[in-house]
Amino acid sequence: MAGASNTQADQARNAAVEAALGKLDLAAKARLLAGQDMWSLPALPEIGLASLVMSDGPIGVRGVRWTADDPSVALPSPTALAASWDPELARRAGRLLAQEARRKGVHVLLAPTVNLHRSPLGGRHFEAYSEDPYLTGEIGTGYVRGVQDGGVGTTVKHFVANDAETDRFTVDNIVAPRPLRELYLAPFEAIVANAHPWGIMAAYNQVNGSTMTEHRYLQNEVLRGEWGFDGFIVSDWLAARSTAGTLLGGLDVAMPGPRTVYGEALVEAVRAGEVEESAVDEAVRRVLLLAARVGILDGAPPAVGELPAPVDGDALAREIARRSFVLVRNEVRDGRPALPLDPARTGTVALIGAAARDARILGGGSAVVFPDHVVPPLDGLTAALPAGALTYSIGADPSDELAAADRGFELTALCRAADGRILGTATVPGGRVQWAGSDLPDGVTHDELHTVELTGSFIPRESGRHSFGTRGLGGFVLTVGGEVLFDGAEQPKPASDPFEEFFGGPVERAHAELTEGERVEISLLHTVHKVPDAPIRAVAFSLLHLGPRHDPDELIAEAVEAARGADTAVVVVATTERVESEGFDRKDLKLPGRQDDLVRAVAAVNPNTVVVVNTGSPVELPWRDSVAAILLSWFPGQEGGAALADVLLGAGEPGGRLPTTWPAVLADAPVSATTPDGGELHYTEGLFIGYRAWERAGTAPAYPFGHGLGYTDWEYETIAATTGDARVRLRNTGVRAGREVVQIYLAPVAGTSAAGGAERPARWLAGFATVEAGPGETVEVRIPLRRRAFEIWDEETGAWSFVPGDYEVQAGRSVADRRLTATVEAHSGE
């Protein structure tokens, strides 16, 4: 059982929980199951219970306030972490995040996201790990172990089949039992079994007709019953719809508060006989156990007595970025690969691309944190190269849309009551106010707050016509240089996502001619839009900005001239927050703006063109065969530019392998649908997502699952396998030390019972390990094979079934580059 309690500390915690539970009346129990505000549960001093605090945190711990005053370490995106194929590195990341959480007074991280990359169009792709359930489960296990090593809880999310953003609050995902078990539930099951998480987050969506917060079968029978999960289940924010149905469906905590389906509504449901108080007790018991584990229940020993050694956040962020970069192309010319660049022979480098100067280091939505510094590629390469070796040109901006008013802006929010009294002030990261629940500046209340004025200055970095805009609902008065440029209001518009409906979209409001380097005073007066009976009381609006628009042909021409005269051209291309973010799915896989034209033009004049692709998920690369090298950097976190310089100049090796298949064009992707029909999204592909689907379709992607090149060569020498493990010996045949990810795939042999009966993929990932060796050195690695790799879910019996027969154990560098094979015979008695 995943949560079996048998140690003396377990017994003490359970005793403390029971003692505390016995002192609570029904009203207190019901309050404890309902958030008291946006991020926390109420304290109950009568039982020695402190307030339990939760925070978003897949790549950093934001805390309970939307502010840059308390910065957070920003690690590379979850997809980047999965690209390392290293659960131990994920564990180290988790320990750092636990350290950050403790510093910010946070007890539970709302992470990790272990939904699958079912479709390359999934808008939250960057926040999930992989298309493969085994890889996802292994990285998620490492992450959860690391966070909980530090005495901080996790909520593995989003349970379950929350694999796209379109209509995510209402969609009913129709998934057959076998793919539900073998794909979508599999990472959760593995993490529960191997990491014993203290929490699970129930998703917004429905699965097979039942909304997840009320899904008795999946939450009570499978998660708690079959798997033995003993932690708490918390709703995604605003996901809980009913009182009795939600409690009986297994949900313990409904967030956020103070208005939820629990609290007083739960007291009334018990009194009306709709639910038994004993069911409330079970939920409270689990919340108290969580509080005991994180050390906020008197008389209960915390789960972690001795904390791990402190972690250097900057150093780990840089290491993870290096280890996650995937080199998918590295052309050899005159006996030399394009990368790494030889520092002694590099000569001049033309760095090109708006994303090289203004780096996007993380995805949008709940993953956002505010680091105290960011190293973009321009800064990283400037520091690493000799003076005068680097030139920079914009080339082609990926976006001509308004964006956050951050670079060059210094803004303060001034909060006033209706009578003009100043209630409080706050800093404003990126010109964006996002105060929800009790997350308000000191001295400010929702009842009194009438206006918020962003006031400060802006120093343009170039002369010309600057555009300003707003996002949000309510009244706006925009003043630049003492002149009122806009005075009006934005009204609500219907949207499928309540958050989108509340926040609104970006709207361009005015223009001003400004001069480079000359400070100009700026203010945006916002009259707060108040929604009667809103489930969350919040203030959310933004000041937006776009610098002077330039003729993209002229920008490309300037970049071409810079590239023509350089020894190497490095072009950084990227997506924007309007392309990849929480809350919506993508419509295509194209890079925004004229970036493809830019790469083609640069490559035409410089054969040594290296392209760095900074996206959280796959994009089409129509020029991929005409450039010297392509490096995928994902969203690489605060140290991304420093890590990029390390890898480009050879101080570090690009250690990543693809955690998801990279299509050449969207039309080739076997599974792409994310839009429901009549409220339902049918997973008609069954087991065949990711590389499983590509192999069945017989279509070659641009880059296969598991692909990635290092800076040395490896010869796979021998393999020996049983149904319990595979032993692979390989040798570093290159001239420098390196790291290799040895991947093990299991394939049923045609004509044997392993391939008969139920349909199965051609092969599936069954194990992996990273190895290191110096030049000429040989290394051997043992990779365990789990029984589950030989099993399928039998829909008739409703149980796992071992499939005997002959299997090929295939070792290689990707699903398409398999170097060694050994055949094993699997027996049902094993």
Tab-separated table of N, CA and C in Angstrom, residues 445-507:
chain	number	residue	atom	x	y	z
A	445	THR	N	-8.351	46.795	1.048
A	445	THR	CA	-9.400	45.783	1.064
A	445	THR	C	-10.211	45.889	-0.223
A	446	HIS	N	-10.806	44.772	-0.620
A	446	HIS	CA	-11.635	44.789	-1.828
A	446	HIS	C	-12.840	45.717	-1.666
A	447	ASP	N	-13.372	45.793	-0.452
A	447	ASP	CA	-14.570	46.615	-0.250
A	447	ASP	C	-14.275	48.097	-0.475
A	448	GLU	N	-13.104	48.557	-0.030
A	448	GLU	CA	-12.794	49.982	-0.153
A	448	GLU	C	-12.108	50.349	-1.460
A	449	LEU	N	-11.427	49.403	-2.074
A	449	LEU	CA	-10.630	49.730	-3.255
A	449	LEU	C	-11.511	50.198	-4.411
A	450	HIS	N	-11.172	51.381	-4.931
A	450	HIS	CA	-11.951	51.954	-6.035
A	450	HIS	C	-11.104	52.124	-7.292
A	451	THR	N	-9.889	52.656	-7.125
A	451	THR	CA	-9.006	52.833	-8.282
A	451	THR	C	-7.599	52.350	-7.938
A	452	VAL	N	-6.898	51.937	-8.991
A	452	VAL	CA	-5.478	51.612	-8.886
A	452	VAL	C	-4.770	52.410	-9.970
A	453	GLU	N	-3.790	53.187	-9.589
A	453	GLU	CA	-3.044	53.962	-10.568
A	453	GLU	C	-1.614	53.427	-10.654
A	454	LEU	N	-1.240	52.983	-11.847
A	454	LEU	CA	0.152	52.651	-12.105
A	454	LEU	C	0.858	53.942	-12.479
A	455	THR	N	1.844	54.291	-11.715
A	455	THR	CA	2.524	55.552	-11.964
A	455	THR	C	4.028	55.351	-11.884
A	456	GLY	N	4.759	56.039	-12.744
A	456	GLY	CA	6.207	55.899	-12.764
A	456	GLY	C	6.782	56.468	-14.038
A	457	SER	N	7.793	55.801	-14.557
A	457	SER	CA	8.473	56.333	-15.736
A	457	SER	C	8.857	55.219	-16.689
A	458	PHE	N	9.216	55.627	-17.895
A	458	PHE	CA	9.629	54.698	-18.937
A	458	PHE	C	10.815	55.307	-19.675
A	459	ILE	N	11.878	54.521	-19.821
A	459	ILE	CA	13.034	54.958	-20.606
A	459	ILE	C	13.084	54.107	-21.876
A	460	PRO	N	12.716	54.657	-23.022
A	460	PRO	CA	12.724	53.869	-24.264
A	460	PRO	C	14.146	53.470	-24.653
A	461	ARG	N	14.283	52.313	-25.245
A	461	ARG	CA	15.607	51.914	-25.731
A	461	ARG	C	15.769	52.189	-27.215
A	462	GLU	N	14.725	52.756	-27.845
A	462	GLU	CA	14.881	53.247	-29.207
A	462	GLU	C	13.858	54.348	-29.457
A	463	SER	N	14.201	55.217	-30.391
A	463	SER	CA	13.326	56.331	-30.745
A	463	SER	C	12.276	55.875	-31.737
A	464	GLY	N	11.127	56.581	-31.695
A	464	GLY	CA	10.092	56.292	-32.668
A	464	GLY	C	8.715	56.280	-32.032
A	465	ARG	N	7.779	55.688	-32.773
A	465	ARG	CA	6.374	55.673	-32.368
A	465	ARG	C	6.105	54.442	-31.491
A	466	HIS	N	5.890	54.684	-30.211
A	466	HIS	CA	5.626	53.617	-29.256
A	466	HIS	C	4.120	53.443	-29.071
A	467	SER	N	3.709	52.197	-28.953
A	467	SER	CA	2.288	51.881	-28.768
A	467	SER	C	2.057	51.446	-27.324
A	468	PHE	N	0.901	51.850	-26.790
A	468	PHE	CA	0.521	51.482	-25.435
A	468	PHE	C	-0.875	50.875	-25.460
A	469	GLY	N	-1.121	49.972	-24.521
A	469	GLY	CA	-2.431	49.331	-24.469
A	469	GLY	C	-2.745	48.840	-23.076
A	470	THR	N	-3.886	48.193	-22.968
A	470	THR	CA	-4.343	47.668	-21.680
A	470	THR	C	-4.886	46.257	-21.874
A	471	ARG	N	-4.900	45.556	-20.764
A	471	ARG	CA	-5.620	44.305	-20.687
A	471	ARG	C	-6.387	44.302	-19.378
A	472	GLY	N	-7.646	43.941	-19.446
A	472	GLY	CA	-8.460	43.929	-18.248
A	472	GLY	C	-9.788	44.612	-18.493
A	473	LEU	N	-10.650	44.553	-17.478
A	473	LEU	CA	-11.981	45.134	-17.578
A	473	LEU	C	-12.095	46.317	-16.626
A	474	GLY	N	-12.916	47.284	-17.015
A	474	GLY	CA	-13.104	48.468	-16.199
A	474	GLY	C	-12.632	49.713	-16.914
A	475	GLY	N	-12.523	50.812	-16.167
A	475	GLY	CA	-12.129	52.084	-16.761
A	475	GLY	C	-10.632	52.274	-16.785
A	476	PHE	N	-10.152	53.010	-17.810
A	476	PHE	CA	-8.723	53.268	-17.952
A	476	PHE	C	-8.497	54.710	-18.403
A	477	VAL	N	-7.529	55.353	-17.781
A	477	VAL	CA	-7.053	56.655	-18.244
A	477	VAL	C	-5.536	56.531	-18.382
A	478	LEU	N	-5.041	56.636	-19.616
A	478	LEU	CA	-3.619	56.478	-19.899
A	478	LEU	C	-3.007	57.845	-20.162
A	479	THR	N	-1.948	58.164	-19.413
A	479	THR	CA	-1.265	59.450	-19.559
A	479	THR	C	0.213	59.197	-19.809
A	480	VAL	N	0.752	59.781	-20.869
A	480	VAL	CA	2.169	59.651	-21.202
A	480	VAL	C	2.745	61.053	-21.384
A	481	GLY	N	3.808	61.356	-20.634
A	481	GLY	CA	4.428	62.673	-20.737
A	481	GLY	C	3.483	63.811	-20.426
A	482	GLY	N	2.557	63.578	-19.488
A	482	GLY	CA	1.619	64.615	-19.081
A	482	GLY	C	0.411	64.759	-19.986
A	483	GLU	N	0.316	63.982	-21.047
A	483	GLU	CA	-0.802	64.089	-21.991
A	483	GLU	C	-1.683	62.853	-21.879
A	484	VAL	N	-2.992	63.112	-21.709
A	484	VAL	CA	-3.943	61.996	-21.663
A	484	VAL	C	-4.133	61.463	-23.081
A	485	LEU	N	-3.749	60.182	-23.275
A	485	LEU	CA	-3.834	59.578	-24.604
A	485	LEU	C	-5.057	58.680	-24.765
A	486	PHE	N	-5.623	58.238	-23.634
A	486	PHE	CA	-6.829	57.406	-23.718
A	486	PHE	C	-7.621	57.568	-22.435
A	487	ASP	N	-8.940	57.658	-22.588
A	487	ASP	CA	-9.857	57.715	-21.451
A	487	ASP	C	-11.114	56.966	-21.866
A	488	GLY	N	-11.275	55.751	-21.333
A	488	GLY	CA	-12.408	54.923	-21.732
A	488	GLY	C	-12.511	53.701	-20.853
A	489	ALA	N	-13.324	52.738	-21.300
A	489	ALA	CA	-13.571	51.546	-20.481
A	489	ALA	C	-13.631	50.314	-21.363
A	490	GLU	N	-13.366	49.176	-20.747
A	490	GLU	CA	-13.469	47.882	-21.424
A	490	GLU	C	-14.535	47.066	-20.701
A	491	GLN	N	-15.516	46.554	-21.477
A	491	GLN	CA	-16.612	45.793	-20.909
A	491	GLN	C	-16.375	44.292	-21.090
A	492	PRO	N	-17.014	43.464	-20.245
A	492	PRO	CA	-16.832	42.010	-20.362
A	492	PRO	C	-17.338	41.477	-21.703
A	493	LYS	N	-16.655	40.428	-22.169
A	493	LYS	CA	-17.085	39.717	-23.371
A	493	LYS	C	-17.139	38.235	-23.039
A	494	PRO	N	-18.089	37.501	-23.609
A	494	PRO	CA	-18.192	36.070	-23.300
A	494	PRO	C	-16.921	35.331	-23.718
A	495	ALA	N	-16.506	34.375	-22.878
A	495	ALA	CA	-15.355	33.526	-23.197
A	495	ALA	C	-15.581	32.162	-22.566
A	496	SER	N	-15.015	31.136	-23.183
A	496	SER	CA	-15.219	29.769	-22.685
A	496	SER	C	-14.449	29.518	-21.399
A	497	ASP	N	-13.383	30.251	-21.183
A	497	ASP	CA	-12.555	30.085	-19.998
A	497	ASP	C	-12.865	31.239	-19.045
A	498	PRO	N	-13.350	30.953	-17.823
A	498	PRO	CA	-13.687	32.047	-16.897
A	498	PRO	C	-12.527	32.989	-16.623
A	499	PHE	N	-11.301	32.467	-16.605
A	499	PHE	CA	-10.160	33.340	-16.367
A	499	PHE	C	-9.985	34.312	-17.539
A	500	GLU	N	-10.124	33.800	-18.753
A	500	GLU	CA	-10.002	34.663	-19.926
A	500	GLU	C	-11.109	35.710	-19.931
A	501	GLU	N	-12.316	35.291	-19.540
A	501	GLU	CA	-13.441	36.222	-19.506
A	501	GLU	C	-13.175	37.345	-18.500
A	502	PHE	N	-12.522	36.995	-17.396
A	502	PHE	CA	-12.256	37.988	-16.363
A	502	PHE	C	-11.105	38.905	-16.744
A	503	PHE	N	-10.017	38.327	-17.274
A	503	PHE	CA	-8.830	39.125	-17.558
A	503	PHE	C	-8.954	39.902	-18.863
A	504	GLY	N	-9.760	39.436	-19.794
A	504	GLY	CA	-9.883	40.108	-21.080
A	504	GLY	C	-8.656	39.926	-21.941
A	505	GLY	N	-8.708	40.508	-23.137
A	505	GLY	CA	-7.590	40.404	-24.065
A	505	GLY	C	-6.862	41.728	-24.206
A	506	PRO	N	-5.685	41.721	-24.845
A	506	PRO	CA	-4.933	42.962	-25.030
A	506	PRO	C	-5.610	43.883	-26.042
A	507	VAL	N	-5.628	45.171	-25.742
A	507	VAL	CA	-6.237	46.161	-26.641
A	507	VAL	C	-5.278	47.340	-26.786
